Amino acid sequence: MKLDIVISGVGGQGSVLASRALALAAMSKGLAVRTSEVIGMAQREGPVTSHVRMSDELHGAIIPDRGADFLLGFELAETVRALDKLKPGGTIIASSSTIVPVSVQLGISNYNQADYIKHLEESAGRAVFIDLAEISSRAGSLKTGNVVMLGALSTFHELPFEPEQLLQAVLNSVPDRLRDVNRSAFELGRQAMEVA
Amino acid sequence: MSLKLLMGNEAIAYGAVEAGVQVAAAYPGTPSSEIFSTLAAMAREKGFFAEWSVNEKVALEVAAGASYAGARAIVTMKQVGLNVASDPLMSLAYIGVKGGMVLVVADDPGPHSSQTEQDTRKFAQFAKLPVLDPATPAEAREMVKYAFELSEKLLLPVILRPTTRTCHACQDVEVLDDISQPAAPAGFVKDPKWVIFPSLTARKHPWLNNQQEVARKIFEDASFNQLIINNNAEVGIITSGVSYNYVREALELSGLEASILKIGTPYPLPHGPVLELLKKAGRILIVEEQEPVVEDQVIALCWHNNLAVEISGKHDRLVPREGELNVNKVKTTIDKFFKVTDVDAPKTSPTPELPLRTPILCAGCPHRASFHIFKEAARGTDAVFTGDIGCYTLGAIPPLNAVDTCLCMGASITIATGMNRVEPGRRQIAFLGDSTFFHTGISGLINAVYNRANITVVILDNRTTAMTGHQPHPGLDRTAMGPAATQLDIARLAEACGVEFVREVDPYDLKASKEAAGEALNYPGPSVIIMKRECVSLVKSSARYKINPDSCAECGICIEELGCPAITKPGGSPEISKNCYGCGVCAQICPAGAIEEVK
């Protein structure tokens, strides 16, 4: 089997933890894994893209263009920016919440929320929008948007592991005192897919 | 053995520990920094010594000293850091080493966060040292262990050269559970061979040149070079490091067949596997990032052996010489080589315009305040703001636009000095960070005083080495392994360098800072202002501000002067978001007094 997932967002949104959790869950099933990020300057409010790959045998860590099965977008515009990675007919789970960069405030560029949603709907086999900010806030912490996303992803049958295994990987990656809030976030993410 | 999800940098650290490393030294630099921080975290438990050195030259010399005393030593840096360390490295090749010494230099093709795209494999050729090029994190771990043994066999430092796509890529890697303690080092044995003199150099040079051949012979059997013969194919692809991954996947995607020679030891390139491939393939494509290091050696080998082989790669422009490679670029190259046209990509609707999202200074960053302060103090003059390497390089981004030059570590002070020679009537203001000051700023400052440059030096002391991940430096109270014995005071250092005007201010206090800045700019002689306020990552936010919509004049000055990511306009009028750190700087500049602290 092979599964390629691209995660796109803004620095500081927790995409690295999300990609590692996915890789750990796949490893627990005996699969070969690769993740790839560009970290460093990107954390300073810049775009961050993580690639997660799982298969029986793997070479490179970068997913080819039009090769990703899933595109997880933690931020709306960044989801569009990563779109050429998605395979024809692929699935997008995107946050409807936005982080508008300073350049827009300064009038140097524009942020067209409605256009981005429309474009994503047209470009994917299936596009689902969930409000990560609202849901993570309900879970108890705005910092759990990444885990809400993983919860949403866990409802898809293409994953080679059980939702519980993905949740375990998340819980093993966070301090004990944050386990409950992350468990909530995961569960709310799953529930969000029922109504999406 | 245990299976762990490790990034390449972590895998390299594990490999070094498994090889019994006894001394580790480094200066931070993306994409290498995590190698050392992983080592530092294990140092106490595993019983070895690890230090963040003040710069890469120092780190390399520290490792060399350890090696002279018979210990296995590792030093890590990014590719431009090697430029700083190049002086000891070039001489060390002649002197040789005793305990195995591994130099890990992380290249950054792209570049993602570097001033150059230089290829360290070429540097290795120049330095006359063998270099290993890992394709995966797991291979990087194996190579470290191999490198230590190779170093002790050759009596030379060995370079391990991963790139970003190995350093920051994660993989399931097997690591050892039980690691035996290394034997006690033999200690330094006095001998004239450790003292470089021109006569020694002249005697060692033929030895050094011969060691290239010794290394090449050892590499003939290295498992890192793999020849995969495809009997259905008439062509061959030779590839180095991470490019191997792209070649494998590109061939699968295109459905094309080729024999592949994966090279993990790009210099000195072993001849055997290449000649073996050339028996099967009359046409060769060489796929590597950056310089034609493997390609040139293959061309030379063919010429020496009178082999009429068609070789494609950099020299016929099939493979780009700039930027990093990926599966798609390599597929395009391979399709061209096979003279195959790719199926057109399916038409998609045009992408809507996307917002420009560059990295910027964090909300509350003291550097934002510092740049604002000096822009105000220099308003009406044609002052030049020379910049340096760190988070504050982001001062160049709109709306701050406060960096006029940036070259390399420490150059802010020295470029300002050079400019001041040519335009002594103009103000040159150099900006650099606390860690950068210790790295190479001090010598520039001493030079400015000694050679009488009338410049202002602004040391942005945010109490950390921020951009690379908050590593400590001599201005702080801790080292890689625990508390520091002493904490160096930058103001006193500046005074000791002979600067007569030294002031320390808090950039969050705009009034006091602007006064000090004005005095510094008018001071007849070199002046130093230390803008001292912790990085926002170090201290939790304890305040928040809000804009009173009734008082707000919507002048937009808060946004246009500061460009703080926490000031947005979701409904058309400026608002302060939950990302506010509470620095209070915007409240101090609002002409309508509309910004107040949330109580």
Coordinates of C-alpha atoms in Angstrom, one line a residue, chain A residues 4 9-11 19-21 23-24 27 30-47 49 51 53 57-66 75-78 80-83 85 88 98-106 108-112 115-116 119 122-123 133 142-143, chain B residues 3-5 7 10 30 34 112-113 135-137 164-165 168-173 244-246 248-249 252-253 324-328 342-343 345-346 348-363 391 394 398-399 466-470 537 540 559-560 563-565 567-569 578-579:
Chain A
D4 CA 1.0 10.2 0.8
G9 CA -0.2 25.7 7.2
V10 CA 1.6 28.6 8.8
G11 CA 4.5 28.3 11.2
S19 CA 3.2 14.7 10.6
R20 CA 5.2 12.9 13.3
A21 CA 2.1 11.4 14.8
A23 CA 4.4 8.6 10.9
L24 CA 4.5 6.9 14.3
M27 CA 5.4 2.6 12.0
G30 CA 5.3 -2.1 10.4
L31 CA 5.3 0.3 7.5
A32 CA 8.2 2.3 6.2
V33 CA 7.8 6.0 6.7
R34 CA 9.2 9.4 5.6
T35 CA 8.3 12.9 6.7
S36 CA 9.8 16.0 5.3
E37 CA 9.6 19.6 6.5
V38 CA 11.5 22.7 5.9
I39 CA 11.9 24.2 9.4
G40 CA 13.7 27.2 10.7
M41 CA 12.8 30.5 9.1
A42 CA 9.3 29.2 8.2
Q43 CA 8.4 29.3 11.9
R44 CA 8.4 33.0 11.8
E45 CA 4.8 33.2 10.5
G46 CA 5.9 31.8 7.2
P47 CA 4.3 28.9 5.3
T49 CA 4.6 22.3 4.4
H51 CA 5.1 15.7 3.6
R53 CA 4.7 9.1 3.3
E57 CA 9.1 0.4 0.8
L58 CA 10.1 4.1 0.4
H59 CA 13.0 6.1 -1.0
G60 CA 12.5 9.8 -0.9
A61 CA 10.8 12.0 1.6
I62 CA 9.2 14.5 -0.9
I63 CA 5.9 13.7 -2.4
P64 CA 5.8 14.3 -6.2
D65 CA 3.5 16.9 -7.7
R66 CA -0.1 15.5 -8.1
E75 CA -4.9 27.6 7.0
L76 CA -7.1 28.4 4.0
A77 CA -4.7 30.2 1.7
E78 CA -1.9 27.8 2.5
V80 CA -4.5 26.6 -2.0
R81 CA -0.7 27.2 -2.2
A82 CA 0.0 23.5 -1.7
L83 CA -2.7 22.3 -4.2
K85 CA 0.7 18.4 -4.7
P88 CA -6.5 14.2 -9.3
T98 CA -7.7 32.2 8.1
I99 CA -4.4 33.8 9.2
V100 CA -4.1 37.0 7.2
P101 CA -0.5 38.0 6.8
V102 CA 0.9 41.5 7.4
S103 CA 1.4 42.1 3.7
V104 CA -2.3 42.2 3.2
Q105 CA -2.7 44.7 6.0
L106 CA -0.1 46.8 4.2
I108 CA 0.9 44.7 -0.7
S109 CA -1.2 41.6 -1.5
N110 CA -4.8 40.3 -1.2
Y111 CA -6.6 37.6 0.7
N112 CA -9.7 36.3 -1.2
D115 CA -12.2 32.5 -4.0
Y116 CA -10.0 30.0 -2.1
H119 CA -11.1 26.9 -6.0
E122 CA -13.4 22.6 -7.8
S123 CA -9.9 21.1 -7.6
A133 CA -10.1 27.6 15.4
L142 CA -6.5 26.9 20.3
K143 CA -3.2 25.1 20.0
Chain B
L3 CA 12.9 1.3 15.9
K4 CA 12.6 5.0 16.3
L5 CA 11.2 7.8 14.2
M7 CA 15.1 13.0 11.6
E10 CA 19.0 12.8 15.2
T30 CA 20.1 25.4 9.7
E34 CA 19.6 19.4 15.8
H112 CA 15.9 27.5 2.2
S113 CA 17.8 29.6 4.7
A135 CA 20.6 9.4 0.9
T136 CA 18.4 8.8 4.0
P137 CA 18.5 9.3 7.8
T164 CA 18.2 19.5 4.2
R165 CA 16.2 16.6 2.8
H168 CA 15.1 17.4 8.4
A169 CA 13.5 14.3 6.9
C170 CA 12.3 11.7 9.3
Q171 CA 12.4 7.9 8.8
D172 CA 11.9 4.7 10.8
V173 CA 15.5 4.0 11.9
Y244 CA 19.1 8.6 -5.6
N245 CA 15.6 8.7 -4.1
Y246 CA 14.4 11.0 -6.8
R248 CA 14.2 5.7 -8.2
E249 CA 10.9 7.3 -7.9
E252 CA 8.8 4.3 -11.6
L253 CA 6.6 7.2 -12.4
E324 CA 17.5 21.6 -5.1
L325 CA 16.2 18.6 -7.0
N326 CA 13.0 16.7 -6.4
V327 CA 11.1 13.9 -8.0
N328 CA 9.4 16.1 -10.6
D342 CA 5.5 13.7 -20.7
V343 CA 1.7 13.5 -20.9
A345 CA -0.8 17.7 -16.9
P346 CA -4.6 17.8 -16.6
T348 CA -7.1 22.9 -13.8
S349 CA -8.8 26.2 -13.2
P350 CA -6.4 29.0 -12.7
T351 CA -5.2 29.5 -9.1
P352 CA -6.6 32.6 -7.4
E353 CA -4.1 35.2 -6.3
L354 CA -2.5 34.1 -3.1
P355 CA -1.3 36.4 -0.3
L356 CA 2.4 37.1 0.1
R357 CA 3.4 35.4 3.3
T358 CA 7.1 35.9 4.1
P359 CA 8.6 35.0 7.5
I360 CA 8.3 38.1 9.7
L361 CA 9.3 39.1 13.2
C362 CA 7.0 37.6 15.8
A363 CA 4.4 39.6 17.6
C391 CA 16.0 36.8 13.3
L394 CA 13.7 39.9 9.0
P398 CA 8.1 45.6 4.9
P399 CA 7.0 47.8 6.6
A466 CA 16.9 32.7 18.4
M467 CA 16.6 31.9 14.7
T468 CA 18.3 28.5 14.9
G469 CA 16.4 27.3 18.0
H470 CA 17.4 29.2 21.1
S537 CA 9.8 32.7 23.0
K540 CA 5.5 34.1 28.7
I559 CA 0.3 48.9 10.9
E560 CA 2.5 50.9 8.6
G563 CA 3.7 45.6 10.7
C564 CA 3.0 43.5 13.8
P565 CA 1.2 40.3 12.9
I567 CA -2.6 43.9 14.3
T568 CA -5.1 42.9 11.7
K569 CA -8.2 44.4 10.0
K578 CA -5.2 37.1 20.5
N579 CA -1.6 36.7 19.2

